Each structure stands twice: as C-alpha cells, then as structure tokens.
XYZ file of C-alpha atoms in Angstrom:
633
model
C 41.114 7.243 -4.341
C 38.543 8.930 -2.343
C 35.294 8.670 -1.793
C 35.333 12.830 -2.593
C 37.544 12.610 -5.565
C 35.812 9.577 -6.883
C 32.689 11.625 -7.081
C 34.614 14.207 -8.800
C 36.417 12.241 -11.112
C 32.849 10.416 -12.113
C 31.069 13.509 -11.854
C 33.737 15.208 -14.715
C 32.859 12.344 -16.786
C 29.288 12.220 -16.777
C 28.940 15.918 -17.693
C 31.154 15.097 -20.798
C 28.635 11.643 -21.427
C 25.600 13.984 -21.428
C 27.165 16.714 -23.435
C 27.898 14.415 -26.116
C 24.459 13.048 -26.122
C 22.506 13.886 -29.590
C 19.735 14.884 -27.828
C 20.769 17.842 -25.198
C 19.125 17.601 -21.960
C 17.220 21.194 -21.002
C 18.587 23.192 -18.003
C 16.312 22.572 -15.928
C 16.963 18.339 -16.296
C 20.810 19.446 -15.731
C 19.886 21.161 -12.549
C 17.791 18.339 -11.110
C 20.359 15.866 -12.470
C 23.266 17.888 -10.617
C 21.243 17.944 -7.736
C 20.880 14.162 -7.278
C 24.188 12.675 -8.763
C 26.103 12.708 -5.576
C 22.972 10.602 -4.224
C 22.578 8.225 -7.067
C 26.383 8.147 -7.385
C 26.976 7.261 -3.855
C 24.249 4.889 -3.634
C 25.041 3.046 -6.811
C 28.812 2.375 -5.755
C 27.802 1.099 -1.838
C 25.078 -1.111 -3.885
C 27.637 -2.079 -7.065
C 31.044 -0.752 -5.548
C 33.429 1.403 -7.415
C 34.736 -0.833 -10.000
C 34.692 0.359 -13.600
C 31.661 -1.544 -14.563
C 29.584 0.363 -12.297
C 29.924 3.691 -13.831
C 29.121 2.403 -16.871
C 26.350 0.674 -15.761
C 25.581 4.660 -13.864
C 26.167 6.297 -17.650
C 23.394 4.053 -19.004
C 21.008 4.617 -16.026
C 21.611 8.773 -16.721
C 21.076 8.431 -20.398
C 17.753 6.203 -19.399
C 16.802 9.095 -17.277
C 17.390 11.722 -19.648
C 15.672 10.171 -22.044
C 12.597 9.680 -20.296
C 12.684 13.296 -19.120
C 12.854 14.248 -22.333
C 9.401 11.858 -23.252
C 8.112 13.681 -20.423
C 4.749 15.512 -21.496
C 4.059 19.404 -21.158
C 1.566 19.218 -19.070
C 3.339 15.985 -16.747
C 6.455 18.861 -16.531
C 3.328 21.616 -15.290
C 2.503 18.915 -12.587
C 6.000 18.419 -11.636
C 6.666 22.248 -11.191
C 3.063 22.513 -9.275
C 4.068 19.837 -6.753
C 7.742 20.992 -6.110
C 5.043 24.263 -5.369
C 3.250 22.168 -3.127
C 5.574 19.845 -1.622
C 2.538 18.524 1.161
C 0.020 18.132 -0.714
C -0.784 14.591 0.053
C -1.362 15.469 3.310
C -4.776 17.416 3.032
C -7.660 16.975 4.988
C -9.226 16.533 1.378
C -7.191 13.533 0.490
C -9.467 10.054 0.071
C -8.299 7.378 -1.487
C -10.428 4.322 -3.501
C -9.341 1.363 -4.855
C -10.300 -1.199 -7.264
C -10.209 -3.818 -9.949
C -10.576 -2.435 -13.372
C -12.607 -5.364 -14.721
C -14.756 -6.076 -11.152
C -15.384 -2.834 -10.951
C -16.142 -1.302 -14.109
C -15.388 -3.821 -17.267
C -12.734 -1.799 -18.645
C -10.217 1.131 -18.816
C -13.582 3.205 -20.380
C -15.946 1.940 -17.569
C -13.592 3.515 -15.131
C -13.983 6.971 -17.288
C -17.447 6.818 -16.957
C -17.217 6.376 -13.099
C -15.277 9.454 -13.137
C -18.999 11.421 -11.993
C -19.288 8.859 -9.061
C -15.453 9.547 -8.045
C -15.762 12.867 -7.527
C -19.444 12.488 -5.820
C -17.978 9.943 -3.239
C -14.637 12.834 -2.477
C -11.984 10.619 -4.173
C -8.748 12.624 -4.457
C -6.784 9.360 -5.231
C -7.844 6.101 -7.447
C -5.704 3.243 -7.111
C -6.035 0.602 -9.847
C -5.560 -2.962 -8.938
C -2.844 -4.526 -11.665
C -4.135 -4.258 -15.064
C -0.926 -4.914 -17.342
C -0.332 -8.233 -19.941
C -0.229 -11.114 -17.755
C -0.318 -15.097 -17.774
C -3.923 -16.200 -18.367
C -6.126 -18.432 -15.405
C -4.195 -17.789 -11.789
C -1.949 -14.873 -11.612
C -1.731 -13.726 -8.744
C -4.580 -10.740 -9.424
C -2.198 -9.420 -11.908
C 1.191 -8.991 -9.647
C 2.448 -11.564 -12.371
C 3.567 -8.903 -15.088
C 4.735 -10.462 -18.388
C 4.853 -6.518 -20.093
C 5.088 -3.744 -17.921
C 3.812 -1.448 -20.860
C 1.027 -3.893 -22.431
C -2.203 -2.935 -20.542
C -4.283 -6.001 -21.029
C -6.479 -6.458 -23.828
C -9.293 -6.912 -22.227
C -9.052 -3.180 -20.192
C -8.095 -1.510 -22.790
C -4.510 -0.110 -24.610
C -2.305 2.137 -23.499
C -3.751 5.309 -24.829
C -6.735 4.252 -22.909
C -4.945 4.306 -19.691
C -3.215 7.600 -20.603
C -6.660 8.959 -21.392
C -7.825 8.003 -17.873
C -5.371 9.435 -16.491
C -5.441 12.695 -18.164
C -9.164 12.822 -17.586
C -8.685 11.877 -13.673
C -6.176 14.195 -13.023
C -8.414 17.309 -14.620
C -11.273 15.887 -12.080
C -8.341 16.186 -9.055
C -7.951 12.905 -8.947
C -4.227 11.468 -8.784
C -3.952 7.730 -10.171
C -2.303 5.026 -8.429
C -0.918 1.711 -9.826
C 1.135 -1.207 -8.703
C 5.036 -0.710 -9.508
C 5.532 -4.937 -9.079
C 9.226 -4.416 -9.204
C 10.612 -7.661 -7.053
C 9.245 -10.243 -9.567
C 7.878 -10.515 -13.253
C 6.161 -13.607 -14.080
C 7.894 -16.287 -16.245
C 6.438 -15.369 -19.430
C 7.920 -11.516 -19.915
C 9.854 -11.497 -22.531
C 13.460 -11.321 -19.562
C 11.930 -14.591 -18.317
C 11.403 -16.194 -21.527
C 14.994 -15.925 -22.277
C 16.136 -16.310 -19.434
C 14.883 -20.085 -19.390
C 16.055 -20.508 -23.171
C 19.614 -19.763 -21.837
C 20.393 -16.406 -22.821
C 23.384 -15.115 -20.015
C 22.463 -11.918 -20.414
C 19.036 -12.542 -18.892
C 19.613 -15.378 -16.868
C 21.462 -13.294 -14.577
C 18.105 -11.483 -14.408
C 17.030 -13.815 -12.012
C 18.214 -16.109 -9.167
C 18.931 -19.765 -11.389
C 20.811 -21.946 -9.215
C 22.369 -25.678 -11.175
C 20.667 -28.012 -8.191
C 19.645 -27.630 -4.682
C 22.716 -26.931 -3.047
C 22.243 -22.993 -2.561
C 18.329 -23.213 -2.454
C 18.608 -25.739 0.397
C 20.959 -23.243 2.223
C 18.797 -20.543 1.396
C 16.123 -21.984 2.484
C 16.993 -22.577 6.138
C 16.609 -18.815 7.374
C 14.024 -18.005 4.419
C 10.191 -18.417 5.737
C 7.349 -19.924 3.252
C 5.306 -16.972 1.921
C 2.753 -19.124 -0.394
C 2.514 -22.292 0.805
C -0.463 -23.629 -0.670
C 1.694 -22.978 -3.975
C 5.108 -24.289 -3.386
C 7.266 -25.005 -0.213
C 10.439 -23.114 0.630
C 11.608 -19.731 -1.885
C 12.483 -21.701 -4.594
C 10.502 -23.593 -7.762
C 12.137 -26.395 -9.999
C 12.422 -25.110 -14.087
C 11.911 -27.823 -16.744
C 15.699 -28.014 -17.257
C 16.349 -28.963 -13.679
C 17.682 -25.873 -12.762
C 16.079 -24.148 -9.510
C 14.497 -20.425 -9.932
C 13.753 -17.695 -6.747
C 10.165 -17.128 -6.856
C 9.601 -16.340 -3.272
C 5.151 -15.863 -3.788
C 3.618 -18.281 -6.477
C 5.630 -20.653 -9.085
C 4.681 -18.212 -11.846
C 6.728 -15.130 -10.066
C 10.132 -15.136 -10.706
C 12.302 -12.729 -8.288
C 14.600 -10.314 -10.356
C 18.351 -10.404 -9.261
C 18.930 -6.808 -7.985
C 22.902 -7.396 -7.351
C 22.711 -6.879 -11.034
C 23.287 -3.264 -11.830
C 21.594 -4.006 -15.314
C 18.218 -5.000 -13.456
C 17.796 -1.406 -11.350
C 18.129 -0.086 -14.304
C 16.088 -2.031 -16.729
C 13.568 -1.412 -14.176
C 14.002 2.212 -13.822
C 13.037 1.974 -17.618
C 9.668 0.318 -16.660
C 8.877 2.580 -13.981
C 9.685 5.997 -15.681
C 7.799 4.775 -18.568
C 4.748 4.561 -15.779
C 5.125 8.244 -14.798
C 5.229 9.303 -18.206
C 1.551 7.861 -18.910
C 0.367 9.956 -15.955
C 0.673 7.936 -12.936
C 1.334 9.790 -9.857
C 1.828 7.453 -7.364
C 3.593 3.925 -7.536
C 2.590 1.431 -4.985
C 6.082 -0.119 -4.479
C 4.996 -3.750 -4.030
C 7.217 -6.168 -1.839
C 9.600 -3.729 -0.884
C 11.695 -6.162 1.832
C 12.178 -8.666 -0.419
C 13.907 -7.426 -3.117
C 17.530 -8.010 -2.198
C 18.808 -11.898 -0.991
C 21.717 -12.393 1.287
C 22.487 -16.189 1.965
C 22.023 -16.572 6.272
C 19.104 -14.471 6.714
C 16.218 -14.081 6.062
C 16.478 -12.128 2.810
C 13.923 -9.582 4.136
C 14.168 -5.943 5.093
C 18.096 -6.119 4.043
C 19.722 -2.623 4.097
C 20.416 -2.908 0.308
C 16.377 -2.892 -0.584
C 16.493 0.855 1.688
C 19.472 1.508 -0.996
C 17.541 0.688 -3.770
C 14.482 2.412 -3.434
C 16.565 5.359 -2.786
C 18.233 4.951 -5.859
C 14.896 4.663 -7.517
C 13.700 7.781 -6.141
C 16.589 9.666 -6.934
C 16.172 8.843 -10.433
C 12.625 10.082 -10.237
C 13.536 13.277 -8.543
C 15.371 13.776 -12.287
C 12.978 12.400 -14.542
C 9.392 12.365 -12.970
C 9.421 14.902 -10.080
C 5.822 14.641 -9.043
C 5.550 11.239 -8.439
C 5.327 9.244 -5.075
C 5.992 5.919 -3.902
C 3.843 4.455 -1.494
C 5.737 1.464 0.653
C 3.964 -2.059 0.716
C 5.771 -3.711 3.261
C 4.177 -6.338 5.029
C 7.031 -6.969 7.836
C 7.412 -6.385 11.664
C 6.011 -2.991 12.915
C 9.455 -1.241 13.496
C 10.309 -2.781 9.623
C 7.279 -0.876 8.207
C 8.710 2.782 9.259
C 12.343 1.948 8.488
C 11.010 2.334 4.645
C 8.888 6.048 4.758
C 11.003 9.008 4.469
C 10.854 11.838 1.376
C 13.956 10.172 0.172
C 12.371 6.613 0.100
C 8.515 5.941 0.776
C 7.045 9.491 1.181
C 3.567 7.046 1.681
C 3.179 3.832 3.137
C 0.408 1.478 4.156
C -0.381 1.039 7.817
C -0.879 -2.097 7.891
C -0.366 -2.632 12.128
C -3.467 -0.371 11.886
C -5.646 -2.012 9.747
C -4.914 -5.494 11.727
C -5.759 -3.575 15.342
C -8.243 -1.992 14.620
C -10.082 -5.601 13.856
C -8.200 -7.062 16.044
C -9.720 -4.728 18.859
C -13.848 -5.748 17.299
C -12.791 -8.984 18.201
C -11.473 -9.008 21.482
C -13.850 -5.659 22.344
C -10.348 -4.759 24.021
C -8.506 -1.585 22.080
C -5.879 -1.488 24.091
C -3.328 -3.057 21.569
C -4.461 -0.063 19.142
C -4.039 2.450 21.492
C -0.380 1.206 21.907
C -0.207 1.269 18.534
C -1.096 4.986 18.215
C 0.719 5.532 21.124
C 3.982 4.601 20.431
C 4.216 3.296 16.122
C 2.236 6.114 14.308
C 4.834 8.976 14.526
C 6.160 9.616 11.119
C 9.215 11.866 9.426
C 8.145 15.086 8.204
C 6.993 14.838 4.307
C 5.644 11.477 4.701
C 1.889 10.001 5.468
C -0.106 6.520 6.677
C -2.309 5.595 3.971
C -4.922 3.939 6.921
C -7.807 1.269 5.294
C -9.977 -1.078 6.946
C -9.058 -3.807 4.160
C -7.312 -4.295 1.037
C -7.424 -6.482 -2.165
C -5.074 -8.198 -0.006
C -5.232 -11.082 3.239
C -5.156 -10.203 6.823
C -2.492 -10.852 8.264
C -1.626 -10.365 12.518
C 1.015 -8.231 12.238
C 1.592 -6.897 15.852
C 4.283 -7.272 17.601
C 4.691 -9.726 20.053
C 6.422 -7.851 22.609
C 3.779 -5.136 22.369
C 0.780 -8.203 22.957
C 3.219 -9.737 25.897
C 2.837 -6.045 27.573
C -0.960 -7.351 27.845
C -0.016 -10.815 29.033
C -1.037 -11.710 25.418
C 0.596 -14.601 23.830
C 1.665 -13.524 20.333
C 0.789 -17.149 18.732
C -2.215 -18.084 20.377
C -3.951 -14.882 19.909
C -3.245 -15.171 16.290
C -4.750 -18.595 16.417
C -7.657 -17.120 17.822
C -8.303 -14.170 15.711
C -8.051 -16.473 12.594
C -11.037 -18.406 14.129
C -12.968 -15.576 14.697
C -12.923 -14.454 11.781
C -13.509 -17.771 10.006
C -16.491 -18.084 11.924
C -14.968 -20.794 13.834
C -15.205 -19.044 17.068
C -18.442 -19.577 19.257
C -20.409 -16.165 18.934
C -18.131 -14.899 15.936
C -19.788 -12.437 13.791
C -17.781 -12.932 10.790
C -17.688 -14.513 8.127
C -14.717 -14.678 6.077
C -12.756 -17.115 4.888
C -9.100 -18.805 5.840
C -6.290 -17.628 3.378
C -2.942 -19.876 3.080
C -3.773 -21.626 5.955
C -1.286 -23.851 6.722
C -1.398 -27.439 9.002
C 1.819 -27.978 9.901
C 2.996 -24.599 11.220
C -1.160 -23.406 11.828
C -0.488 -20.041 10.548
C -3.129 -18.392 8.249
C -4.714 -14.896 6.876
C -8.152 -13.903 6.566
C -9.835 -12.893 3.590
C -13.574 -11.200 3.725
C -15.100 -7.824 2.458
C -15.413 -5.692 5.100
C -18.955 -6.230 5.593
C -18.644 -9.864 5.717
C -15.769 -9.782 8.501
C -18.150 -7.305 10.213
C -21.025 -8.871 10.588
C -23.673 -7.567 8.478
C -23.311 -11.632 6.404
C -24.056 -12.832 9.737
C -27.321 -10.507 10.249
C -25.432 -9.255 13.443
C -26.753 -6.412 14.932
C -23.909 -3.838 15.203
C -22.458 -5.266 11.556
C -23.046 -1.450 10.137
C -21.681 0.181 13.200
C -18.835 -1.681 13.079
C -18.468 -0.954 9.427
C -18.722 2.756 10.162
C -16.302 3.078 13.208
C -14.075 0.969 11.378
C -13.697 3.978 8.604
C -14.120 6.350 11.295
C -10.846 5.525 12.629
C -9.049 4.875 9.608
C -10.691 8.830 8.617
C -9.187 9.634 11.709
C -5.671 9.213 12.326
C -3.824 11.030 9.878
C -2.363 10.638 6.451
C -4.827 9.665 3.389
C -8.157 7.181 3.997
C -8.264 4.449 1.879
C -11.748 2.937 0.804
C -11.901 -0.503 -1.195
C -14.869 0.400 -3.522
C -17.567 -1.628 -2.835
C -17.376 -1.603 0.927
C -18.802 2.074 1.377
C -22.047 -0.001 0.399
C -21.691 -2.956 2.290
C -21.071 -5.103 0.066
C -20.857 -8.462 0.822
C -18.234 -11.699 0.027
C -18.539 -13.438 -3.330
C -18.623 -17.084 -2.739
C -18.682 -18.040 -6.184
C -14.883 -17.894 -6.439
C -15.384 -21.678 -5.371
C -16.594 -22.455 -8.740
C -13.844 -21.169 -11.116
C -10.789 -23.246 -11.387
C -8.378 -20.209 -11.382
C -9.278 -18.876 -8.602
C -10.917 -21.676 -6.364
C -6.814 -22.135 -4.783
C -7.011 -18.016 -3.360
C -9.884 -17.150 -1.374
C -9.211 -13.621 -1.844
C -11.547 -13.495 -4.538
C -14.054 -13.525 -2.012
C -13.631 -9.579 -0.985
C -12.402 -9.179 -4.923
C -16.326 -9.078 -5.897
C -17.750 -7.743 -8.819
C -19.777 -4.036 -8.677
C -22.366 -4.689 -6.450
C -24.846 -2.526 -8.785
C -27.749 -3.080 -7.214
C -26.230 -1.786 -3.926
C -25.539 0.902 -5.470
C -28.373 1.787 -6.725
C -29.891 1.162 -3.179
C -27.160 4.294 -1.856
C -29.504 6.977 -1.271
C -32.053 4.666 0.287
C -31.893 4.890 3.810
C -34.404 1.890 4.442
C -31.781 -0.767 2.637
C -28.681 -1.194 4.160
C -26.400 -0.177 1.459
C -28.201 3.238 2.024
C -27.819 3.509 5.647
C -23.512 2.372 5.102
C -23.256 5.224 2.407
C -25.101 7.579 3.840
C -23.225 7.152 7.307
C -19.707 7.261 5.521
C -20.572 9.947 2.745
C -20.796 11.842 5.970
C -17.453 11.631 7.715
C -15.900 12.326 4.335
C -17.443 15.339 4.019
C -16.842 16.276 7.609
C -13.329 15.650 7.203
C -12.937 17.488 4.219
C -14.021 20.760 6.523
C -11.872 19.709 9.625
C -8.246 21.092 9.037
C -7.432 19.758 12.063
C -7.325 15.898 9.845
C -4.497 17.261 8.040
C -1.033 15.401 8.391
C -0.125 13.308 10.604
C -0.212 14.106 14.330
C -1.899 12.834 17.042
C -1.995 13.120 20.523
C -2.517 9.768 22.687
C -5.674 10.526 24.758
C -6.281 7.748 27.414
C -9.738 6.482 29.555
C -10.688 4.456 32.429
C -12.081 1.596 29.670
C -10.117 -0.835 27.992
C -12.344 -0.648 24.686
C -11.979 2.681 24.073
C -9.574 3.928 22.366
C -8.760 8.008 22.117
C -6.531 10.722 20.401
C -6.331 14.248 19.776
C -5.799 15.878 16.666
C -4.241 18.977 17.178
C -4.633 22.532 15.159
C -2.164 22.595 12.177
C -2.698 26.431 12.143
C -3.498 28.685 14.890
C -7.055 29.342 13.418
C -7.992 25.490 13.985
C -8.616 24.005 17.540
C -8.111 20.156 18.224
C -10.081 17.659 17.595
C -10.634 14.657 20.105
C -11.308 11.203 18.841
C -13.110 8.754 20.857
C -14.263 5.020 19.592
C -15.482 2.058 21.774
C -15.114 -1.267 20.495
C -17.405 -2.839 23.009
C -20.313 -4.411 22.854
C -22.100 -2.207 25.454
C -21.844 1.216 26.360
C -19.355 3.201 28.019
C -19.009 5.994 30.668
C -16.263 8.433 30.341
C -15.825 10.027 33.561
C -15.853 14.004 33.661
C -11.995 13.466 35.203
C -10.953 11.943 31.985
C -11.663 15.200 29.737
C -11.369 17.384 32.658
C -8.024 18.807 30.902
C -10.668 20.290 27.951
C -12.874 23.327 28.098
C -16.638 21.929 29.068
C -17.840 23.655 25.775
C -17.638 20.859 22.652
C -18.670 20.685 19.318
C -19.878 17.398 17.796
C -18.622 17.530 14.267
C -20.483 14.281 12.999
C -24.131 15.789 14.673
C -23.109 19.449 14.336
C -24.045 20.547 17.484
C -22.629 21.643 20.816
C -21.607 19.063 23.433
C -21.007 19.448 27.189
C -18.105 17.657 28.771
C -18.636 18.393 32.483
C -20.374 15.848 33.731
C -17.988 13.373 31.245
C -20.285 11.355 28.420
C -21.701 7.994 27.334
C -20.137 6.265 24.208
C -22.641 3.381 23.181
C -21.697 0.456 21.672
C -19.608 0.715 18.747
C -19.486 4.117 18.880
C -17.500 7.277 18.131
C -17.313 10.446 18.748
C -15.067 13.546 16.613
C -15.487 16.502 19.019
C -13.719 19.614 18.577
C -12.123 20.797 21.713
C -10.965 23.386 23.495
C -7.763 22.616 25.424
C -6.798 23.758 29.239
C-alpha cells in the first residue's frame, strides 16, 4: 500500500470515527482537523509505523483533541481567531518578557494578581511562571518534578486561581507562560506510582530495564547531566529494577516509542491551553527520544514529536506557542525553531557570550555569534536574557573559539573561575553549580548583579548590568527579564542553610522579592534606583523603535576587539535603521570616522534623545552602548 492511499484509506476512516462521536465536532474543528491530518498522520506512522495499532492509537489522539476543542472556552476560541489574525505578533517591538517564582516572588497565585499594576508599569507583554504544579515535597528540582500536571500546588493556589490569573493577565495584554515538563514526571504521579507497583500498562510508561545490562550499554555514549545526584542516565528502583531518569533520581523519563505516552501527554498539555496559557516552554526538548549507540540527544524522532504536538495544537488550541529549551550545541538549538515546531526558542549561545565577552573584555566570540548563528526562519523569534532560573552553562562552539586560537576546554575552565570568584581580579561572585572533579566541568549560578559585580562593590557592576540588557533589548525577538534583577538584586546565600536546597546552588539567583529594593526603584541615590531607572528606559525606548521588531540584524564590524556592533534595519519603509554599538572593555574606545563612514554624518541617540554627529567617528566609554538611528549610504 502506499504512502498516498494509506492516507486515504486512514483518512476515510477517521471521518467515519468522528462522525460517530456523540459529541459532533463544529466546522470550524473539522476544517482545522482536515487541515493537519496528513501532518499528524504522516508523522505518527514514521514515529509508530503503519501497523494497525497505530491508527488506533491516531483515533484516540483525534478524539483527545476533539474533546479538548470542544472544552475550549469562548473567549480562548476569540484569542485563537485574533492570532490566526495576527500571525507575528510575538515579534513586536512591544514584546518584554518577565519571569518568576510564584512563591519567591509574590507568595501565591493571588500575590501575582496583585502585581498585575507593577507588570504593566515595568512593559511586561509576557509573564512566565516558574513550575507551580503538585510536586514531591523538600528537593524537586524547582518544580520540573511534576507528580499532577493539573494540581497547582496547594500552597499557590487551585486551579481556578491560575485560570483567574490568567484571564486577568491576558485583559492587562499580558500572555502567560508556563513550563510544559514533558520528558519526565517525577516518581510520585500517579503513571509512576504504578508503574513501580507493576502495572504493564504503565510500566511501559517509562524506561524499566531487569538489571544493568542495557543501562551499562546505554550508558557508554550517554553523558552525566546531574552528577552531584546520580552517575550515568540511570537510577536503581527498590525492586532492583533500573529506571531512565536522565536529571535527578526523582525524574523519571517517559518512554515516547510508546504511542500511548504522546498522547497521554497531549492530554496534559491541551488541558494547559485550555486554562489560558499561551505559551508552553517545551522543557528538555533533545532528550526526549533514546536510541541505544548515541547519545540519546537531539535524535530526529524528538523534531517528530514536537511536530506532532504542534499539529495537535494547531486543532485544538490554535493560539498557543511553544518556546524550545534546548540546551545543546549551537547548530542543535536552531534545528528545533520553525512555525511547525518551536515558533520561540531561548538563545542560550547569547546569553553565555555576552558574559563570556565581560569576562574576557574581548566580544569577538559574540560578534561571531551574531554574525553567523542568529538568523532565524520566518515566523519564529530568540527569546534573548541575561540569566535564567537556570545554571550557566559555556555553550559555544568549539570550532567557533578555535577560530580565535581559543581552546574550547580551558576557556571554560577559566570562565567558571571567574565567575566563582576564583580568578585574580574577578568581579563576580557567584557560585559553582554541578561542579564536577573528575571530568572539571561545572555551571555558574549568580543573580545577575552578583555575577556583575555590584556584590563585589566593583565599579562598573551597574553598567555592566545595563549593557548586559541592552544587548539582550537589542537583537531581536522578545527580552526576557528575571524579576528581581531590573533592581539589582543580589544572591541569596541562605540557601546554605536549608537541607533541600543546600545540594543546588541555584537557589542563590532563585531569591525571594527583594522588597526593599523595590521600594528603593524610583530613588536614584540607591542603587536599585539608578538599575531601574536605567532599564525602565530602554524598555520604553524600544517600545517606540519599530526598527526592534523581528529578528534581523545586520553584522556591523570595528577596529576593537571589545566592541561588538549590528544594525537593525527598517521593517517598513517609514523606519530607518538602527545601529547598535556596546564595548565590553574596561576602558574606552575610539571608533574611527572610517568605520561608520558608510552612514549619513547626521545621528540620533535614541537612549539621550538627541542628535549625534558621526564624522569625526565617536568615543564608547567603558561598558558602554550606544542605539543610534542611522541613516544609511
């Protein structure tokens, strides 16, 4: 049979599944649904093959679907319909992002409502909510160890609370964010729980192996994520019997060769968009499919899966987004962003430059970086930050560093002491994350202030802060603060104290609302003040510069090493360009008049609002940045 008639033959037999369905489906479900079955067909048969089992396994993924289309609220299917209106909107020079712990940052699902005021003061277009479902108590991984995906924790709040936020977020223009944890659940959801008790059905949830035979050969192309935690990918269970849990002991990896598991998942995450999430960070996106002899990263069945799960949103949940968390080689990271996978994705090779380049007062890795890695597809956008709830980690590639006579290793040994404080005439002060003896790899954890220097009483901590942002404001796609840093808010220490947390010193940039800094925001004589004020800024001069929209940028090079440059260029023929200028350096630098001689002399500063002259070239001090719209030659 062919691939063509296959479809057919399956496609004949689906519409007579849904017509018998007690519940009809509306037309406009039926056109979306005829729209993506030859996707979701022909993914599901190269991921499950074309044996009987997998169409039923398809039939019960439609009538999930079409069921939670049909939960879908009125004003959820307005949303859809205004973004299929608006297919770009994401990409506004409006769009800022903020991110947080419910708990450290406001108590509960409530306190968060009552920030609402503060959201829209600071610009925030986009709240991302740090994992707040039912999880184990003491360590859990800061909540990426689900045991309900639709239990919020007690302590936040219920359910209705969180669809109460939502609503109430989405009237102030703000589009909520949460975690989608779909590689792992921790051992005590209810799949888990049977699982270990011996149920079949569940067991083949997960990756259970009798003894070490297949772990051990596993194991030799598999690298250590954790391993502070536990060595290897796999975690003995009581019975003797191995389990996949590839981050801590507690997170057990789902078994996606299971056609039962996509769409018991699917379940989970359509349930999500029905509460009012628009955007699903899709956490540990390379690992979710194993294939003995590798690596079990970055396989081509996790790109078929998360197409598959977007398909079934395009169906059920139109409006919704995935954003890509994918922690891997650079040229990994943009394999996973395209409207019919990621339409957002971290940038993480960003993030790691750009402090990579305030160490080393070199920015010539970054530039490369924007150079030749930040081109995206059409539809699709960098979410740029400084720093996450997240470690550190080097994530350049070591060809690009060898172009620099940089050895990859070494320099990652380096940066680690830097920002440890380990390094003579370091300005940081963070802390060492999974740091490991044997192999001497390690993260960094630290607020942003801390890793910048304001801990350390350094004098350019604030400007570093602020350029920093500047860049990550900058380059395209939607800005990302962590709440807290915009004022300066420093590491909390006191994670060494508390027995579930002592073991991940990423509680120390995880700190509780720094209220009193915030109170200090509008006072320009504190330095929580001066941070805010600086920042509040650039947001709102971004929110009038069209040219910040999207994605493009223009590599624009200098004489120094620590400067890096871009244009950004009109995305209308009302709008100019904007150039981009930042020096990481310690001490000033000179941009000759031949480096912008390409640009009309005539300037305008956007940060200082006033008019610039480029022919005799300009000064950058230290730590420094300028966003000057320009006329080009």
């Amino acid at each position: 049979m062919t691939a063509l008639s296959a479809l057919e033959t399956d496609a004949a037999i689906v519409v007579e599944h849904v017509a018998r369905r007690e519940q009809p489906a509306d037309g406009e479900t039926v056109a979306r649904l005829r729209a993506e079955f030859p996707r979701l067909h022909g993914l599901f048969r190269a991921l499950y093959g074309d044996r009987a089992t997998s169409l039923e396994s398809l039939l019960t993924l439609i009538d999930a679907v079409l069921d939670a289309r049909a939960d879908r609220p009125a004003e959820l299917r307005r949303l859809d319909r205004d973004r299929a209106a608006r297919p770009t909107w994401f990409e506004s020079e409006r769009m800022l992002g903020g991110v947080c712990y419910v708990d450290r940052f406001a108590g509960d699902l409530d306190g968060v409502r009552k920030m609402i005021p503060y959201f829209r003061e600071l610009g925030l277009t986009y709240l991302h909510l740090m994992p707040l479902f039912a999880s184990p108590e003491g360590d859990n991984d800061g909540g990426y160890a689900v045991s309900d995906y639709r239990t919020v924790d007690p302590a936040l709040g219920t359910m209705a609370d969180l669809r109460a936020l939502a609503a109430d977020l989405r009237d102030a223009g703000i589009s909520l964010v949460l975690d989608f944890i779909f590689n792992h659940t921790s051992n005590e959801h209810e799949w888990a729980t049977r699982a270990l008790a011996g149920d079949p059905v569940y067991e083949n949830f997960y990756l259970i192996f009798p003894d070490r035979e297949l772990p051990d050969a596993y194991e030799r192309t598999t690298r250590e994520i954790f391993p502070d935690d536990h060595p290897g990918s796999f975690v003995p269970l009581p019975d003797g019997r191995w389990i996949w849990a590839t981050f801590y002991r507690f997170q057990w990896d789902l078994n996606y060769a299971n056609p039962d598991v996509f769409t018991a998942m699917a379940r989970e995450m359509l349930f999500l968009a029905n509460q009012g999430v628009e955007i699903l960070r899709m956490d540990a996106v390379a690992f979710i499919w194993k294939r003995l002899g590798t690596t079990c990263e970055s396989q081509p069945e996790a790109h078929l899966l998360l197409q598959a799960f977007n398909a079934v949103l395009r169906i059920a949940a139109p409006a919704v987004l995935f954003k890509s968390e994918a922690i891997v080689h650079p040229d990994e990271v943009q394999d996973y962003i395209s409207p019919d996978e990621c339409q957002l994705s971290y940038n993480p090779l960003q993030m790691a430059l750009t402090w990579e380049a305030l160490a080393t007062r070199d920015a010539r890795l970054l530039q490369l970086a924007l150079d030749e890695r930040h081109e995206l597809p059409p539809g699709t956008a960098w979410v740029n930050y400084v720093r996450s709830h997240d470690d550190i980690g080097w994530t350049f590639a070591d060809e690009d560093a060898a172009r620099f006579g940089i050895d990859g290793g070494p320099h990652r040994r380096f940066l680690n002491d830097f920002y440890i404080g380990r390094f003579a005439g370091s300005f940081s002060r963070g802390f060492p994350f999974q740091e490991n003896p044997r192999t001497g790899d390690a993260r960094i954890a630290g607020t942003t202030a801390s890793l910048a220097g304001i801990a350390a009483g350094d004098d350019g901590g604030e400007d570093r802060v602020v350029l920093a942002h500047a860049l990550a404001m900058s380059t395209g796609g939607i800005p990302l603060l962590y709440l807290g840093d915009e004022v300066a808010q420093l590491n909390d220490d006191t994670f060494q104290d508390d027995p579930a947390r002592r073991g991940d010193s990423r509680w120390a940039h995880r700190p509780e609302r720094p209220s009193e800094r915030y109170e200090e925001r509008r006072d320009e004589s504190t330095v929580a003040g001066r941070v805010f004020t600086r920042l509040r800024h650039l947001i709102d001069v971004r929110r009038a510069t069209t040219e910040f929209a999207g994605n493009e940028l223009i590599p624009f090079h200098t004489p120094h090493a620590a400067v890096v440059g871009f244009i950004r260029p009109a995305t209308d023929e009302h709008g100019g360009a904007v150039l981009v200028l930042a020096n990481v350096a310690d001490e000033p630098a000179a941009i000759p008049s031949e480096t912008v001689s390409g640009l009309d002399e005539s300037a305008w500063d956007l940060i200082r609002d006033s008019a610039v002259g480029l022919g005799r070239g300009l000064v950058l001090p230290a730590h420094a940045f300028v966003w000057l719209r320009v006329r080009r030659l």
